[in-house]
Coordinates of C-alpha atoms in Angstrom, one line a residue:
X1 CA 218.1 183.9 93.7
X2 CA 220.5 185.1 96.6
X3 CA 221.7 182.0 97.1
X4 CA 222.6 180.7 93.3
X5 CA 224.7 184.1 93.0
X6 CA 226.6 183.4 96.2
X7 CA 226.6 180.0 95.5
X8 CA 228.8 181.2 91.8
X9 CA 231.9 179.6 91.8
X10 CA 234.6 182.4 89.0
X11 CA 235.5 180.6 85.8
X12 CA 239.3 181.9 86.8
X13 CA 239.7 179.3 89.7
X14 CA 241.7 176.1 89.4
X15 CA 240.1 173.2 89.2
X16 CA 241.4 171.6 92.2
X17 CA 240.7 175.7 94.2
X18 CA 236.7 174.6 92.1
X19 CA 236.7 171.4 94.1
X20 CA 238.0 172.2 97.8
X21 CA 235.5 176.2 96.6
X22 CA 232.7 173.4 96.5
X23 CA 233.3 170.9 99.2
X24 CA 233.4 174.4 102.0
X25 CA 230.4 175.0 100.2
X26 CA 228.9 172.0 100.9
X27 CA 229.7 171.0 104.2
X28 CA 228.7 174.5 104.9
X29 CA 224.5 174.4 103.9
X30 CA 225.2 170.7 105.5
X31 CA 225.9 173.3 109.0
X32 CA 222.9 175.6 107.7
X33 CA 221.4 173.0 108.1
X34 CA 221.3 170.9 110.9
X35 CA 221.5 174.3 113.0
X36 CA 217.7 174.5 111.6
X37 CA 216.8 170.7 112.2
X38 CA 218.8 171.1 115.8
X39 CA 215.3 173.9 116.6
X40 CA 214.0 170.7 116.7
X41 CA 216.3 168.1 118.9
X42 CA 217.0 164.8 118.6
X43 CA 216.1 164.5 122.5
X44 CA 212.7 165.9 122.4
X45 CA 211.2 163.6 119.1
X46 CA 213.0 160.5 121.2
X47 CA 210.9 161.7 125.1
X48 CA 207.3 163.2 122.8
X49 CA 204.5 162.3 124.9
X50 CA 202.3 160.0 122.6
X51 CA 198.9 160.0 123.6
X52 CA 197.7 156.9 122.6
X53 CA 200.9 155.4 122.8
X54 CA 201.5 156.9 126.7
X55 CA 203.7 154.0 128.0
X56 CA 206.0 155.3 125.8
X57 CA 206.4 158.6 127.9
X58 CA 209.1 160.0 129.9
X59 CA 210.5 159.3 132.6
X60 CA 208.6 155.1 133.1
X61 CA 205.5 155.4 134.6
X62 CA 202.8 152.6 134.8
X63 CA 200.5 150.8 132.3
X64 CA 197.1 150.0 133.6
X65 CA 198.4 150.5 137.0
X66 CA 200.5 147.3 136.7
X67 CA 203.8 147.1 134.7
X68 CA 206.5 150.0 134.9
X69 CA 208.4 150.4 131.6
X70 CA 212.4 151.5 131.5
X71 CA 213.2 153.9 128.6
X72 CA 216.4 155.0 127.8
X73 CA 215.5 158.8 130.0
X74 CA 214.9 156.8 133.3
X75 CA 218.6 154.9 132.7
X76 CA 220.8 157.7 131.5
X77 CA 222.5 159.7 134.1
X78 CA 223.6 156.5 135.8
X79 CA 226.1 155.9 132.8
X80 CA 229.2 155.8 132.0
X81 CA 231.2 156.2 129.7
X82 CA 232.0 154.2 126.7
X83 CA 228.4 152.0 126.8
X84 CA 227.6 149.3 125.4
X85 CA 224.2 149.5 123.3
X86 CA 222.1 147.1 121.7
X87 CA 218.9 146.4 120.0
X88 CA 216.6 143.2 120.7
X89 CA 212.9 142.0 119.8
X90 CA 211.2 139.0 121.5
X91 CA 212.5 137.0 118.1
X92 CA 215.9 137.6 118.7
X93 CA 216.2 137.4 123.1
X94 CA 218.2 133.9 122.7
X95 CA 220.6 135.7 120.4
X96 CA 220.8 138.4 122.9
X97 CA 220.9 135.8 125.8
X98 CA 224.2 134.6 123.9
X99 CA 225.5 137.9 123.5
X100 CA 225.8 138.6 127.6
X101 CA 227.0 135.0 128.4
X102 CA 230.0 135.6 126.1
X103 CA 230.1 139.7 127.1
X104 CA 230.0 137.8 130.9
X105 CA 233.1 135.3 129.8
X106 CA 235.6 137.1 129.2
X107 CA 234.6 139.6 132.7
X108 CA 234.0 142.8 130.8
X109 CA 233.0 146.0 133.2
X110 CA 231.0 148.0 130.7
X111 CA 227.6 149.5 131.1
X112 CA 224.8 147.6 129.3
X113 CA 221.8 149.4 127.4
X114 CA 219.5 146.9 126.0
X115 CA 216.8 148.7 123.9
X116 CA 213.2 146.7 123.7
X117 CA 211.3 146.2 120.7
X118 CA 209.0 145.6 122.0
X119 CA 207.0 144.5 125.6
X120 CA 207.6 141.0 125.6
X121 CA 211.6 141.1 125.3
X122 CA 211.0 144.2 127.7
X123 CA 209.5 142.0 129.8
X124 CA 211.7 139.0 130.0
X125 CA 214.7 140.4 130.2
X126 CA 213.0 143.1 132.6
X127 CA 212.4 139.5 135.0
X128 CA 217.2 138.8 134.9
X129 CA 218.7 135.8 132.7
X130 CA 220.1 132.0 135.1
X131 CA 223.0 132.1 135.3
X132 CA 224.7 135.9 134.3
X133 CA 226.0 137.4 136.9
X134 CA 227.1 141.1 134.8
X135 CA 224.5 144.5 135.3
X136 CA 222.5 146.0 131.6
X137 CA 220.1 147.7 132.0
X138 CA 217.1 147.3 129.8
X139 CA 214.6 149.6 129.1
X140 CA 211.8 149.7 126.6
X141 CA 211.7 152.2 122.8
X142 CA 210.3 155.5 123.0
X143 CA 209.5 154.7 119.4
X144 CA 206.9 152.9 118.2
X145 CA 207.0 149.2 118.7
X146 CA 208.2 146.8 116.6
X147 CA 206.9 143.0 115.8
X148 CA 208.1 140.7 118.2
X149 CA 209.0 137.7 115.9
X150 CA 212.3 137.6 114.6
X151 CA 213.1 139.1 111.3
X152 CA 214.5 137.9 107.6
X153 CA 217.4 140.0 106.5
X154 CA 215.9 143.1 103.8
X155 CA 212.1 142.0 105.1
X156 CA 210.0 145.8 105.6
X157 CA 210.4 145.2 109.9
X158 CA 213.8 144.4 109.6
X159 CA 214.8 147.7 107.7
X160 CA 212.6 149.0 110.3
X161 CA 214.2 148.2 113.6
X162 CA 217.7 149.2 112.2
X163 CA 216.6 152.5 111.1
X164 CA 216.3 153.5 114.5
X165 CA 219.4 153.3 115.7
X166 CA 221.1 156.1 114.4
X167 CA 218.9 158.0 116.1
X168 CA 219.4 155.4 119.8
X169 CA 223.3 156.4 118.6
X170 CA 222.5 160.4 118.5
X171 CA 221.1 160.0 121.8
X172 CA 224.0 158.6 123.3
X173 CA 226.9 160.9 122.0
X174 CA 224.4 164.4 122.6
X175 CA 224.6 162.8 126.0
X176 CA 228.4 162.9 125.9
X177 CA 228.6 158.9 125.9
X178 CA 230.8 157.5 123.8
X179 CA 228.8 154.4 122.7
X180 CA 229.8 150.7 121.1
X181 CA 226.5 149.5 119.3
X182 CA 226.6 146.2 119.4
X183 CA 224.1 143.9 117.3
X184 CA 222.5 140.7 118.8
X185 CA 224.0 138.1 117.0
X186 CA 227.4 138.9 118.1
X187 CA 229.4 137.0 120.5
X188 CA 232.7 138.9 121.6
X189 CA 235.6 136.0 122.8
X190 CA 238.1 139.2 124.2
X191 CA 237.3 142.9 125.0
X192 CA 237.5 144.7 121.6
X193 CA 237.9 148.2 123.5
X194 CA 242.1 148.7 123.9
X195 CA 241.3 147.7 119.8
X196 CA 240.3 150.7 119.2
X197 CA 242.2 154.2 118.3
X198 CA 242.4 157.3 120.5
X199 CA 242.5 159.5 117.5
X200 CA 239.5 158.5 115.0
X201 CA 235.4 159.7 115.5
X202 CA 234.3 156.2 114.5
X203 CA 235.4 152.7 115.1
X204 CA 233.9 149.7 112.5
X205 CA 233.5 145.9 111.2
X206 CA 233.8 145.6 107.7
X207 CA 232.4 143.1 106.1
X208 CA 234.9 142.5 103.1
X209 CA 238.5 142.7 103.6
X210 CA 238.5 145.9 101.7
X211 CA 236.7 147.9 103.7
X212 CA 234.3 148.9 100.9
X213 CA 231.2 147.8 102.6
X214 CA 231.2 149.0 106.1
X215 CA 229.2 147.3 109.1
X216 CA 226.4 148.9 110.5
X217 CA 226.2 145.5 113.4
X218 CA 229.3 146.2 116.0
X219 CA 230.2 150.2 115.7
X220 CA 231.5 152.4 118.0
X221 CA 231.1 156.1 118.4
X222 CA 233.2 158.6 119.5
X223 CA 231.8 162.7 121.7
X224 CA 233.4 164.5 118.7
X225 CA 230.7 167.7 117.6
X226 CA 232.1 167.2 114.2
X227 CA 229.9 163.7 115.1
X228 CA 226.6 165.4 115.3
X229 CA 227.2 166.9 111.4
X230 CA 227.6 163.0 110.2
X231 CA 224.5 161.9 112.7
X232 CA 221.9 163.9 111.6
X233 CA 223.5 163.5 107.8
X234 CA 222.5 159.6 108.6
X235 CA 219.4 159.8 110.2
X236 CA 218.2 162.0 106.7
X237 CA 219.1 160.0 104.4
X238 CA 217.2 156.8 105.9
X239 CA 214.1 158.2 105.2
X240 CA 214.6 158.3 101.4
X241 CA 216.4 155.0 101.3
X242 CA 215.5 151.6 100.8
X243 CA 218.7 149.9 101.7
X244 CA 218.2 149.8 105.5
X245 CA 220.6 152.0 107.5
X246 CA 224.0 149.9 106.3
X247 CA 223.5 151.1 103.2
X248 CA 222.9 154.2 103.9
X249 CA 226.2 154.7 106.2
X250 CA 229.1 153.7 103.9
X251 CA 227.4 156.7 101.3
X252 CA 226.4 159.1 104.0
X253 CA 230.6 158.1 105.1
X254 CA 232.4 158.6 102.0
X255 CA 230.6 162.3 100.6
X256 CA 231.7 163.0 104.5
X257 CA 235.5 161.4 105.1
X258 CA 236.6 164.5 105.5
X259 CA 235.0 165.8 108.4
X260 CA 234.8 162.3 110.2
X261 CA 237.9 159.9 110.8
X262 CA 237.0 156.5 110.9
X263 CA 238.6 153.4 111.4
X264 CA 238.5 149.9 110.3
X265 CA 239.2 146.7 112.1
X266 CA 240.6 144.1 110.9
X267 CA 238.8 141.2 109.9
X268 CA 240.4 138.7 111.2
X269 CA 240.1 139.6 114.7
X270 CA 237.0 141.0 114.3
X271 CA 234.8 138.6 111.5
X272 CA 232.0 138.5 110.2
X273 CA 230.5 135.8 109.0
X274 CA 231.1 135.6 106.5
X275 CA 234.6 136.2 106.9
X276 CA 234.5 133.9 109.5
X277 CA 233.7 131.0 107.7
X278 CA 236.4 130.4 105.4
X279 CA 238.3 129.3 107.3
X280 CA 237.6 125.7 108.6
X281 CA 240.0 126.2 112.1
X282 CA 238.3 126.5 114.9
X283 CA 238.3 129.8 116.1
X284 CA 240.3 129.2 119.4
X285 CA 243.3 128.6 117.2
X286 CA 243.1 131.2 115.2
X287 CA 246.4 133.5 114.4
X288 CA 245.0 136.0 115.6
X289 CA 242.2 135.0 117.8
X290 CA 239.3 136.1 116.9
X291 CA 238.0 139.3 119.0
X292 CA 233.8 139.3 117.6
X293 CA 232.6 137.7 115.0
X294 CA 228.8 138.4 114.4
X295 CA 226.8 136.2 112.7
X296 CA 225.7 138.2 110.1
X297 CA 225.5 136.3 106.3
X298 CA 223.2 134.3 107.7
X299 CA 219.6 134.6 106.6
X300 CA 217.0 133.6 109.4
X301 CA 217.3 133.1 112.9
X302 CA 217.3 129.2 113.0
X303 CA 220.5 129.2 111.4
X304 CA 221.8 131.6 112.7
X305 CA 221.6 130.0 115.9
X306 CA 223.4 127.0 114.2
X307 CA 225.9 128.4 112.6
X308 CA 226.8 129.6 116.0
X309 CA 226.8 126.9 117.6
X310 CA 228.5 124.3 115.0
X311 CA 232.0 126.9 115.3
X312 CA 231.3 126.5 119.5
X313 CA 230.6 130.2 119.8
X314 CA 226.5 129.3 121.8
X315 CA 228.1 130.3 125.4
X316 CA 224.5 129.8 126.7
X317 CA 224.3 126.7 130.0
X318 CA 221.8 124.0 128.8
X319 CA 219.0 124.5 130.5
X320 CA 218.4 122.1 133.8
X321 CA 215.8 119.8 133.7
X322 CA 214.6 120.0 136.9

């Protein structure tokens, strides 16, 4: 009864004023919810000790006296903002290699964190990649491990993978690190950071030319206090939404459009698979030249690899027969 009375809006208030008051009340309630949720910080959820899954403990530790698994907590103190972060399971390691070689090709010098969603990908990446001379931090997820096989868009395993993303992003931002998240099926053809305008909290790719369907496969989050409210709201809604993280992100960003500033990147320079394939012009001849290409809107691991190879976007060196 107290809450109902406190939220009552007098009838003599103009429609515009009523909307402003309603918005202020909505934001106030959400801030109160965030404060309640923060009594159990994300860091405690991420770094919780799980007796039955002892290799997920923080910090890294030995498993059966043999392999030692690095986790996010082992690398955070050594990172410099902004950080590039990506996630991978074993089925997509070859696509991740291609992303890393594309970064090496443009001589981009940033700290790179690879969150491995299974032990097979972690062990392979921990051994290094032949011909790759850039440094990266491979860490094992602190959440439940995923399947090792490549997953298709919309599948249950795909949804479980992508829904972890917001938890990882929350921890980077709360650790005072600006972070660029990149899907493993992306290539960088130029340095994206000069394109990120300083006065925006979130910089993100769009799957269409109108900026209606923003793509959470390529997004930059800048450390801002108000961003915590947005990330907490996104995280909460994921639990009751079966569309994956992207549909939920687009829903939440419309609700919070007055709270966070979002820069939508131009689709010619930052191209989704759908937008990239609208032109048959080789990417080196396009004006403007693409900075980033995402092999989304292509379903299936093999088809993604084929698309990148056909577009001359496969940068992994051929295997040495010897």
